[in-house]
Coordinates of C-alpha atoms in Angstrom, one line a residue:
M4 CA -13.9 -21.9 -0.2
S5 CA -13.9 -18.4 1.1
E6 CA -12.9 -15.3 -0.9
F7 CA -9.9 -14.9 1.4
E8 CA -8.6 -18.4 0.6
D9 CA -9.3 -18.1 -3.1
S10 CA -7.4 -14.8 -3.2
A11 CA -4.4 -16.1 -1.2
I12 CA -3.9 -19.1 -3.5
L13 CA -4.5 -17.2 -6.8
R14 CA -2.2 -14.4 -5.7
A15 CA 0.5 -17.0 -4.9
I16 CA 0.0 -18.6 -8.4
K17 CA 0.3 -15.2 -10.0
H18 CA 3.8 -14.6 -8.6
Q19 CA 5.2 -18.0 -9.4
R20 CA 6.3 -19.5 -12.7
W21 CA 7.9 -22.9 -12.1
Y22 CA 6.2 -25.6 -9.9
F23 CA 7.5 -28.8 -8.3
F24 CA 4.8 -31.2 -7.0
Q25 CA 4.7 -33.1 -3.7
N26 CA 2.9 -36.1 -5.4
K27 CA 4.7 -35.9 -8.8
P28 CA 8.3 -35.3 -8.0
K29 CA 9.7 -36.3 -11.4
I30 CA 8.1 -33.4 -13.3
I31 CA 8.3 -29.6 -13.3
F32 CA 5.5 -27.4 -14.5
D33 CA 5.9 -24.1 -16.4
R34 CA 2.9 -21.8 -15.8
D35 CA 3.9 -19.6 -18.7
T36 CA 3.6 -22.3 -21.4
G37 CA 1.6 -25.1 -19.7
L38 CA 4.3 -27.6 -20.5
I39 CA 5.8 -30.1 -18.1
W40 CA 9.5 -30.8 -18.1
A41 CA 11.4 -33.8 -16.8
D42 CA 12.9 -32.9 -13.5
L43 CA 16.7 -33.2 -13.9
K44 CA 17.1 -34.3 -10.3
Y45 CA 15.7 -37.6 -11.4
F46 CA 15.9 -37.7 -15.2
H47 CA 19.1 -39.1 -16.7
Y48 CA 20.0 -36.2 -19.0
G49 CA 23.5 -37.6 -19.8
E50 CA 25.4 -36.5 -16.8
G51 CA 28.8 -37.5 -18.0
S52 CA 29.7 -36.9 -21.6
G53 CA 26.2 -36.7 -22.9
Y54 CA 24.3 -38.9 -25.4
S55 CA 24.7 -39.7 -29.0
E56 CA 21.7 -39.2 -31.2
D57 CA 20.8 -42.9 -31.2
E58 CA 21.1 -43.0 -27.4
A59 CA 18.9 -39.9 -27.0
K60 CA 16.2 -41.5 -29.2
S61 CA 16.4 -44.7 -27.0
V62 CA 16.0 -42.7 -23.8
L63 CA 13.1 -40.9 -25.4
R64 CA 11.3 -44.2 -26.2
D65 CA 12.0 -45.6 -22.7
S66 CA 10.6 -42.4 -21.0
Q67 CA 7.2 -42.3 -22.6
N68 CA 5.6 -42.9 -19.2
W69 CA 8.0 -40.6 -17.3
G70 CA 6.4 -39.3 -14.1
G71 CA 3.1 -41.0 -14.9
Y72 CA 2.5 -38.9 -18.1
N73 CA 2.9 -39.5 -21.8
G74 CA 3.5 -37.3 -24.8
W75 CA 7.2 -36.7 -24.0
K76 CA 9.2 -35.1 -26.7
I77 CA 12.5 -33.4 -27.5
P78 CA 11.8 -29.7 -27.3
T79 CA 12.1 -27.3 -30.1
A80 CA 14.7 -24.5 -30.0
A81 CA 11.8 -22.0 -29.5
E82 CA 10.6 -24.1 -26.5
F83 CA 14.1 -24.1 -25.1
W84 CA 14.3 -20.3 -25.4
Q85 CA 10.9 -19.8 -23.7
M86 CA 12.1 -22.0 -20.9
I87 CA 15.4 -20.3 -20.2
E88 CA 15.2 -16.7 -21.3
D89 CA 14.0 -15.1 -18.1
K90 CA 16.6 -17.1 -16.1
T91 CA 14.1 -18.6 -13.7
F92 CA 14.3 -22.2 -14.8
P93 CA 15.3 -24.1 -11.6
Y94 CA 18.3 -25.7 -13.2
H95 CA 19.4 -22.6 -15.1
Y96 CA 23.0 -21.7 -14.8
Q97 CA 24.7 -18.6 -15.9
S98 CA 28.4 -17.6 -15.8
N99 CA 29.2 -14.3 -17.4
S100 CA 27.2 -14.2 -20.6
N101 CA 26.9 -18.0 -20.9
W102 CA 23.4 -19.5 -20.8
R103 CA 23.4 -23.1 -19.5
I104 CA 21.4 -25.8 -17.9
K105 CA 23.2 -27.9 -15.2
N106 CA 26.3 -26.1 -16.5
R107 CA 25.9 -27.9 -19.8
Y108 CA 25.5 -25.9 -23.0
R109 CA 24.8 -28.5 -25.8
W110 CA 21.3 -29.9 -25.6
F111 CA 19.2 -31.9 -28.1
A112 CA 16.5 -29.9 -29.8
R113 CA 14.3 -30.1 -32.9
D114 CA 14.0 -27.7 -35.8
N115 CA 10.8 -26.6 -37.5
R116 CA 11.0 -29.7 -39.7
D117 CA 11.2 -32.0 -36.7
R118 CA 14.8 -32.9 -37.4
I119 CA 16.9 -33.7 -34.3
G120 CA 20.1 -31.7 -33.7
Y121 CA 21.4 -29.6 -30.9
I122 CA 21.4 -26.0 -29.8
N123 CA 24.3 -24.1 -28.1
L124 CA 23.0 -22.4 -25.0
D125 CA 26.0 -20.1 -25.0
Y126 CA 24.3 -18.1 -27.7
S127 CA 21.1 -16.0 -27.4
G128 CA 18.9 -14.1 -29.8
E129 CA 18.7 -15.3 -33.4
N130 CA 21.7 -17.6 -33.1
F131 CA 20.0 -19.4 -30.3
Y132 CA 17.5 -21.0 -32.7
R133 CA 20.2 -22.5 -34.9
I134 CA 20.2 -26.3 -34.9
Y135 CA 23.7 -27.8 -35.2
G136 CA 24.7 -31.2 -36.5
Y137 CA 25.6 -34.3 -34.5
T138 CA 27.8 -34.3 -31.5
A139 CA 27.5 -35.8 -28.0
C140 CA 25.1 -33.6 -26.0
Y141 CA 22.5 -33.6 -23.2
L142 CA 18.8 -34.4 -23.1
I143 CA 15.7 -32.9 -21.4
L144 CA 12.2 -33.8 -22.4
C145 CA 8.9 -31.8 -22.3
S146 CA 5.2 -32.7 -22.7
D147 CA 1.9 -31.0 -23.1
A148 CA 0.1 -33.9 -21.3
L149 CA -1.6 -31.6 -18.8
F150 CA -3.5 -29.8 -21.5
S151 CA -7.1 -30.5 -21.6
G152 CA -9.1 -27.8 -23.5
S153 CA -8.0 -24.2 -23.2
Y154 CA -5.3 -22.9 -21.0
D155 CA -4.7 -19.2 -20.2
S156 CA -1.3 -18.7 -18.7
N157 CA -2.2 -15.1 -17.8
N158 CA -5.2 -16.2 -15.7
P159 CA -4.2 -17.7 -12.3
Q160 CA -7.6 -19.4 -12.1
S161 CA -6.8 -21.3 -15.3
T162 CA -3.6 -22.6 -13.7
L163 CA -5.4 -23.5 -10.4
D164 CA -8.1 -25.4 -12.4
L165 CA -5.3 -27.3 -14.2
F166 CA -3.7 -28.3 -10.9
V167 CA -7.0 -29.4 -9.4
R168 CA -8.1 -31.3 -12.5
N169 CA -4.9 -33.3 -12.5
N170 CA -4.9 -33.9 -8.7
L171 CA -1.5 -32.2 -8.4
I172 CA -0.1 -30.8 -5.1
P173 CA 2.0 -27.8 -6.1
I174 CA 4.8 -26.6 -3.9
F175 CA 4.4 -22.9 -3.5
V176 CA 7.3 -20.6 -2.9
D177 CA 7.5 -16.9 -1.8
R178 CA 9.2 -14.1 -3.7
N179 CA 12.5 -15.1 -2.2
F180 CA 12.0 -18.6 -3.6
D181 CA 11.7 -20.1 -0.1
T182 CA 9.1 -22.8 0.3
D183 CA 5.8 -21.2 1.4
E184 CA 4.4 -24.0 3.6
K185 CA 1.3 -22.0 4.5
I186 CA -0.1 -21.7 1.0
T187 CA 0.9 -25.2 0.1
Q188 CA -0.9 -26.5 3.2
L189 CA -3.9 -24.3 2.5
Y190 CA -4.1 -25.7 -1.0
K191 CA -3.9 -29.3 0.3
Q192 CA -6.6 -28.8 2.9
I193 CA -9.0 -27.3 0.4
Y194 CA -8.4 -29.4 -2.8
I195 CA -6.9 -32.6 -1.6
D196 CA -8.2 -33.2 1.9
K197 CA -11.4 -31.4 1.1
V198 CA -11.4 -29.7 4.5
E199 CA -13.5 -26.5 4.7
V200 CA -11.0 -24.0 6.0
S201 CA -12.6 -21.0 7.7
K202 CA -10.6 -17.9 8.5
P203 CA -11.7 -14.3 9.1
K204 CA -11.6 -12.0 6.1
L205 CA -9.2 -9.1 6.0
T206 CA -12.1 -6.6 6.0
A207 CA -13.9 -8.3 8.9
K208 CA -13.3 -7.7 12.6
L209 CA -11.1 -10.6 13.9
D210 CA -13.2 -12.7 16.3
Y211 CA -10.8 -13.8 19.0
K212 CA -13.3 -16.0 20.9
P213 CA -12.9 -19.0 18.6
L214 CA -9.1 -18.8 19.2
L215 CA -9.6 -19.2 22.9
K216 CA -11.4 -22.5 22.4
N217 CA -8.0 -24.0 21.4
Y218 CA -6.5 -23.4 24.9
D219 CA -7.1 -24.6 28.4
L220 CA -7.5 -21.2 30.1
S221 CA -7.5 -22.7 33.6
A222 CA -4.2 -24.5 33.1
I223 CA -2.6 -21.5 31.5
A224 CA -3.7 -19.3 34.4
Q225 CA -2.1 -21.6 36.9
S226 CA 1.2 -22.3 35.2
P227 CA 3.8 -19.9 33.8
I228 CA 5.1 -22.7 31.6
Q229 CA 1.7 -23.3 30.1
Y230 CA 1.3 -19.5 29.8
Y231 CA 4.5 -18.8 27.8
M232 CA 3.8 -21.9 25.6
A233 CA 0.3 -20.7 24.9
V234 CA 1.5 -17.1 24.1
Q235 CA 4.2 -18.4 21.8
N236 CA 1.6 -20.5 19.9
L237 CA -0.9 -17.7 19.8
T238 CA 1.5 -15.1 18.4
D239 CA 2.7 -17.5 15.8
S240 CA -0.9 -18.1 14.8
L241 CA -1.7 -14.4 14.6
L242 CA 1.4 -13.7 12.6
D243 CA 0.3 -16.4 10.2
I244 CA -3.1 -14.8 9.9
L245 CA -1.6 -11.4 9.3
Q246 CA 0.8 -12.7 6.7
E247 CA -2.0 -14.4 4.8
Y248 CA -4.0 -11.1 5.1
E249 CA -1.0 -9.3 3.5
A250 CA -0.8 -11.9 0.8
A251 CA -4.5 -11.6 0.1
Q252 CA -4.3 -7.8 -0.1
D253 CA -0.8 -7.4 -1.6
E254 CA -1.9 -5.2 -4.5
T255 CA -4.2 -3.1 -2.3
I256 CA -1.5 -2.6 0.3
G257 CA 1.1 -1.8 -2.4
E258 CA -1.2 0.7 -4.1
F259 CA -2.0 2.4 -0.8
S260 CA 1.6 2.5 0.3
Q261 CA 2.6 4.1 -3.1
M262 CA -0.1 6.7 -2.7
A263 CA 0.9 7.6 0.9
L264 CA 4.7 7.6 0.2
K265 CA 4.8 11.4 -0.1
L266 CA 3.4 11.7 3.4
N267 CA 6.2 9.7 5.0
A268 CA 9.0 12.1 3.9
R269 CA 10.4 14.2 6.8
Y270 CA 8.9 17.7 6.9
I271 CA 11.5 20.3 6.1
E272 CA 10.7 23.7 7.6
N273 CA 10.4 26.5 5.1
P274 CA 12.3 29.7 6.0
Q275 CA 9.7 31.8 4.2
L276 CA 7.0 30.6 6.6
T277 CA 6.5 31.7 10.2
P278 CA 6.9 29.2 13.0
E279 CA 3.1 29.1 13.3
E280 CA 2.7 28.3 9.6
N281 CA 5.4 25.7 9.5
S282 CA 3.8 24.1 12.6
L283 CA 0.4 23.9 10.8
L284 CA 1.8 22.3 7.7
K285 CA 4.0 19.9 9.7
E286 CA 1.1 18.8 12.0
R287 CA -1.2 18.3 9.0
Q288 CA 1.4 16.0 7.3
K289 CA 2.0 14.2 10.6
F290 CA -1.7 13.5 11.2
L291 CA -2.3 12.3 7.6
A292 CA 0.8 10.1 7.7
A293 CA -0.3 8.4 10.9
R294 CA -4.0 8.1 10.0
L295 CA -3.4 6.8 6.5
E296 CA -0.6 4.4 7.5
L297 CA -2.0 0.9 7.3
G298 CA 0.1 0.0 10.3
L299 CA 0.6 -3.7 9.4
D300 CA 4.3 -3.5 10.2
D301 CA 3.5 -1.9 13.5
V302 CA 1.0 -4.6 14.3
K303 CA 3.5 -7.3 13.6
A304 CA 6.0 -5.5 15.8
Q305 CA 3.5 -5.4 18.6
I306 CA 2.8 -9.1 18.2
L307 CA 6.5 -10.0 18.1
S308 CA 7.1 -7.9 21.2
V309 CA 4.5 -10.1 23.1
K310 CA 6.2 -13.2 21.7
A311 CA 9.6 -11.9 22.8
Q312 CA 8.3 -11.5 26.3
A313 CA 7.1 -15.1 26.3
D314 CA 10.4 -16.2 25.0
Y315 CA 12.1 -14.3 27.8
L316 CA 9.9 -16.0 30.4
E317 CA 10.9 -19.4 28.9
A318 CA 14.6 -18.4 29.0
R319 CA 14.3 -17.1 32.6
I320 CA 12.7 -20.4 33.8
D321 CA 15.3 -22.4 31.9
K322 CA 18.1 -20.4 33.6
I323 CA 16.5 -20.8 37.0
N324 CA 16.4 -24.5 36.6
H325 CA 20.2 -24.5 36.6
E326 CA 20.5 -22.4 39.8
P327 CA 20.9 -23.8 43.3
N328 CA 17.9 -21.8 44.7
S329 CA 15.6 -22.7 41.8
I330 CA 12.6 -23.5 44.0
I331 CA 12.6 -20.0 45.5
E332 CA 13.2 -18.3 42.2
L333 CA 10.4 -20.3 40.5
A334 CA 8.1 -19.2 43.3
I335 CA 8.9 -15.6 42.4
V336 CA 8.2 -16.3 38.7
E337 CA 4.9 -18.0 39.7
E338 CA 3.8 -15.0 41.7
T339 CA 4.9 -12.4 39.1
P340 CA 1.8 -10.5 37.7
R341 CA 0.9 -11.0 34.1
A342 CA -2.0 -10.3 32.0
S343 CA -4.6 -13.0 31.8
F344 CA -4.3 -15.0 28.6
A345 CA -7.9 -14.2 27.6
F346 CA -7.3 -10.5 27.9
L347 CA -4.0 -10.8 26.0
V348 CA -5.8 -12.5 23.1
E349 CA -8.5 -9.9 23.1
N350 CA -6.0 -7.1 23.1
L351 CA -4.0 -8.5 20.2
A352 CA -7.2 -9.2 18.2
H353 CA -8.2 -5.6 18.8
I354 CA -4.8 -4.4 17.5
I355 CA -5.2 -6.5 14.4
S356 CA -8.8 -5.4 13.9
G357 CA -7.6 -1.8 13.9
A358 CA -5.3 -2.5 11.0
Q359 CA -8.1 -4.4 9.3
R360 CA -10.4 -1.4 9.5
K361 CA -7.8 0.8 7.9
V362 CA -7.4 -1.6 5.0
D363 CA -11.2 -1.9 4.7
F364 CA -11.5 1.9 4.7
F365 CA -9.0 2.3 1.9
V366 CA -10.7 -0.4 -0.2
Q367 CA -14.1 1.3 0.2
H368 CA -12.9 4.9 -0.1
K369 CA -9.8 4.7 -2.3
N370 CA -10.9 7.6 -4.4
F371 CA -11.4 9.8 -1.3
V372 CA -8.0 8.8 0.1
A373 CA -6.3 9.6 -3.2
A374 CA -8.1 13.0 -3.4
V375 CA -7.0 13.8 0.2
I376 CA -3.3 13.0 -0.4
N377 CA -3.3 15.0 -3.7
A378 CA -5.1 17.9 -2.0
H379 CA -2.6 17.9 0.9
E380 CA 0.3 18.2 -1.5
S381 CA -1.4 20.8 -3.6
W382 CA -2.4 23.0 -0.6
N383 CA 1.1 22.9 0.8
D384 CA 2.6 24.0 -2.5
D385 CA 0.0 26.7 -2.8
Y386 CA 0.8 28.1 0.6
R387 CA 4.5 28.2 -0.1
S388 CA 3.7 30.0 -3.3
F389 CA 1.5 32.4 -1.4
K390 CA 4.4 33.4 0.8
T391 CA 6.7 34.0 -2.2
N392 CA 5.3 34.3 -5.7
L393 CA 1.9 35.8 -4.8
R394 CA 3.5 38.3 -2.4
E395 CA 5.9 39.4 -5.1
Q396 CA 3.1 39.6 -7.5
L397 CA 1.1 41.9 -5.2
K398 CA 4.2 44.0 -4.7
N399 CA 4.7 44.4 -8.5
I400 CA 1.1 45.3 -9.1
C401 CA 1.1 48.0 -6.4
A402 CA 4.5 49.4 -7.3
A403 CA 3.4 49.9 -10.9
D404 CA 0.6 52.2 -9.6
G405 CA 2.8 54.0 -7.1
I406 CA 1.2 52.5 -4.0
D407 CA 3.6 52.7 -1.0
E408 CA 5.1 49.5 0.5
E409 CA 3.5 50.3 3.8
I410 CA 0.1 50.2 2.3
Y411 CA 0.3 47.0 0.3
S412 CA 2.2 45.3 3.1
E413 CA -0.8 45.9 5.3
W414 CA -3.0 44.4 2.6
Y415 CA -0.8 41.4 2.4
E416 CA -1.0 40.9 6.2
D417 CA -4.8 41.1 6.0
W418 CA -4.7 38.5 3.2
R419 CA -2.3 36.3 5.1
G420 CA -4.6 36.3 8.1
K421 CA -7.6 35.2 6.0
R422 CA -5.5 32.7 4.1
F423 CA -4.1 31.1 7.3
L424 CA -7.6 30.8 8.7
I425 CA -8.6 29.0 5.5
E426 CA -5.6 26.7 5.9
Q427 CA -6.7 25.9 9.4
K428 CA -10.0 24.5 8.0
F429 CA -8.3 21.8 5.9
L430 CA -7.4 19.3 8.6
P431 CA -10.6 19.4 10.8
L432 CA -12.7 18.6 7.6
I433 CA -10.4 15.7 6.6
E434 CA -10.2 14.4 10.2
F435 CA -14.0 14.3 10.5
A436 CA -14.3 12.6 7.1
L437 CA -11.7 9.9 8.0
K438 CA -14.0 8.8 10.8
G439 CA -16.5 7.8 8.1
N440 CA -18.5 11.0 7.8
L441 CA -19.4 12.9 4.6
I442 CA -18.2 10.0 2.4
S443 CA -19.8 6.9 0.9
A444 CA -18.1 3.7 -0.3
G445 CA -17.0 4.0 -4.0
E446 CA -18.2 7.6 -4.2
E447 CA -16.3 9.6 -6.8
N448 CA -17.2 13.0 -5.4
S449 CA -18.0 12.8 -1.7
A450 CA -19.5 15.6 0.3
A451 CA -16.2 16.0 2.1
I452 CA -14.4 16.6 -1.2
Q453 CA -17.2 18.9 -2.3
A454 CA -16.7 21.0 0.9
L455 CA -12.9 21.0 0.3
N456 CA -13.4 22.2 -3.3
A457 CA -15.8 24.9 -2.1
L458 CA -13.0 26.0 0.3
Q459 CA -10.5 25.9 -2.5
T460 CA -12.7 28.1 -4.6
Y461 CA -13.1 30.6 -1.8
K462 CA -9.3 30.6 -1.3
N463 CA -8.9 31.4 -5.0
N464 CA -11.5 34.1 -4.9
V465 CA -9.8 35.8 -2.0
A466 CA -6.5 35.7 -3.9
N467 CA -8.1 37.2 -6.9
F468 CA -9.6 40.0 -4.8
Y469 CA -6.2 41.1 -3.3
L470 CA -4.4 40.8 -6.6
N471 CA -6.9 42.4 -8.9
E472 CA -9.5 44.4 -6.9
R473 CA -8.0 45.7 -3.7
K474 CA -5.9 48.5 -5.2
N475 CA -8.9 49.8 -7.1
I476 CA -10.9 50.3 -3.9
Y477 CA -7.9 52.1 -2.3
Q478 CA -7.5 54.4 -5.3
K479 CA -11.3 55.2 -5.2
F480 CA -11.2 56.6 -1.7
V481 CA -7.6 57.5 -0.9
F482 CA -8.1 61.3 -1.4
Q483 CA -11.6 61.6 0.2
V484 CA -12.4 62.9 3.7
G485 CA -13.2 59.9 5.8
G486 CA -12.1 57.7 2.9
D487 CA -10.4 55.2 5.2
L488 CA -13.7 54.1 6.7
Q489 CA -15.4 54.0 3.3
E490 CA -12.5 52.0 1.9
K491 CA -12.8 49.5 4.8
F492 CA -16.5 49.2 4.3
E493 CA -16.3 48.5 0.6
T494 CA -13.3 46.1 1.1
E495 CA -15.1 44.0 3.7
S496 CA -18.3 44.2 1.6
E497 CA -16.6 42.7 -1.4
L498 CA -15.0 40.0 0.8
Y499 CA -18.4 39.3 2.4
K500 CA -19.8 38.6 -1.1
L501 CA -17.1 35.9 -1.4
T502 CA -18.1 34.4 1.9
E503 CA -21.7 34.4 0.8
K504 CA -20.7 32.4 -2.3
L505 CA -19.0 29.9 0.1
Q506 CA -22.0 29.9 2.3
R507 CA -24.3 29.1 -0.6
A508 CA -22.1 26.3 -1.8
L509 CA -21.9 24.8 1.6
Q510 CA -25.7 25.1 2.1
E511 CA -26.2 22.8 -0.9
I512 CA -23.9 20.2 0.7
I513 CA -25.5 20.6 4.2
F514 CA -29.0 20.2 3.0
S515 CA -28.1 17.1 1.0
R516 CA -26.9 15.3 4.2
E517 CA -29.3 13.1 6.2
K518 CA -27.2 12.8 9.3
T519 CA -27.7 15.7 11.8
E520 CA -24.1 15.3 13.0
E521 CA -22.7 16.0 9.6
R522 CA -24.9 19.1 9.1
I523 CA -23.9 20.6 12.5
F524 CA -20.3 19.9 11.8
L525 CA -20.3 21.8 8.5
L526 CA -22.2 24.7 10.1
H527 CA -19.6 25.1 12.9
W528 CA -16.7 24.3 10.6
A529 CA -17.5 27.3 8.3
E530 CA -18.7 29.6 11.0
S531 CA -15.5 31.5 11.7
L532 CA -14.8 32.1 8.0
I533 CA -18.3 33.5 7.3
D534 CA -18.1 35.8 10.4
V535 CA -14.7 37.3 9.5
P536 CA -15.8 40.3 7.4
I537 CA -18.3 41.5 10.0
D538 CA -15.6 41.1 12.7
E539 CA -13.1 43.0 10.6
I540 CA -15.4 46.0 10.2
T541 CA -16.4 46.0 13.9
N542 CA -12.7 45.9 15.0
F543 CA -11.8 48.6 12.5
I544 CA -14.5 51.0 13.9
Q545 CA -13.5 50.3 17.5
E546 CA -9.8 50.9 16.8
R547 CA -10.6 54.1 14.9
E548 CA -12.9 55.5 17.6
S549 CA -10.3 54.7 20.3
A550 CA -7.6 56.4 18.3
Q551 CA -9.7 59.6 17.9
F552 CA -10.5 59.5 21.6
H553 CA -6.8 59.5 22.5
G554 CA -6.1 62.2 19.9
V555 CA -4.2 60.0 17.5
P556 CA -4.7 61.3 13.9
R557 CA -6.2 58.8 11.4

């Protein structure tokens, strides 16, 4: 049995408590306790007015081989409570606060001294365990006949072993309590018919070529009827495969969807941000939402769209058959262009494989994906804070020292330019990494995250410079002749020291990479950040000389 099949069956067992059996219709199995119960569809529980105590004992004696098992007994009050308390027992009935089985509330039970009485299901809690005296009531039996050695109700494998050991064919249901024929059939093929079922794994590329062997491609190519029938059959098969994939990876998909939930919210433009800034944050969220969306629903929609087209072709031919010029209309249908069946299969398999690769990527790089989503949210919050709280903080610091608004506003604009350039580096790094670069499966601290952390440190250092050091440089040169140029040199010199720290941090990452492509990417990725201080000084000198040439005082 493959890992895929094993996972699908065990996951189905995990989500189901009560089991009917195809080959043992007179019993019901409770996974939580390991007990079997007489199925009230067949067992005479006293449908009319119930049994007397003597009648109940007689039924018990006559039922010792019920359903092919022995060890039948009248349940204890505690066993009754375990059976009914979560309201999932198939014959459970509840009206208002009343707890009943088959809409009957008095049932035979035993106390802790093995005395027979009855319990009143209209009560719960401590009163539920009270054994009352004689009256006519109803009977259901239970047995631990399936026990053989240890049984762990919390381990689906233990339940599966119990089914297999007793040659039982459980009827599986989905979460809506509808019969899940696919899992039941899969179980029968593997454990009853002993058929080796081979299906592609979720994390493997779907091989479409074996699918084609089930079809007569020549006949399909010549006949629109054969074509739509083949497409209908194919899409049903692919949807089944996809559904089983989802069942096998239910927890993985759920975990991933929960992590990516914050990316799916509609981006709300912030009035504190410029259109360019809002656009950057919006596009970043849009890209991550699309790239980190597993896309299984979209894949199913595409498959269903193809099936709908096949259904339309069938309906069209059926309609034509009732028209007086059907021969001519059928000729038109016959000549209507359509994709070859082989290409259609290949394309749908390619679509499914794309979703498979996304799931596989998440399974292998879950830590990285979680770090990216958290970083995205953190960076967005930081930038909004930069445009509000940090700007106000810079204003207050400068105002306390009597620095004019015109001066510190210019500093903030310089800071904003550098900060926006830093923000622009986030997405290209993540986009490159999501293609499988700068990361390794299961790695806690990938090279991509190291580079992102280095960028975060640089961002924090730049913020610290403008909030705590920029005004000191200004005050040092403000009253000196030619102080503006000296101020600019020292400002850019201090900023260059920060870019050097970034450069050294990135060099360690670059030299640790074996792939030339990754090294070159990191070099180009950081290039514009590292060149900024030099460009700033050059531009400043050019602007200053131009102003002097035109007689503009500096």
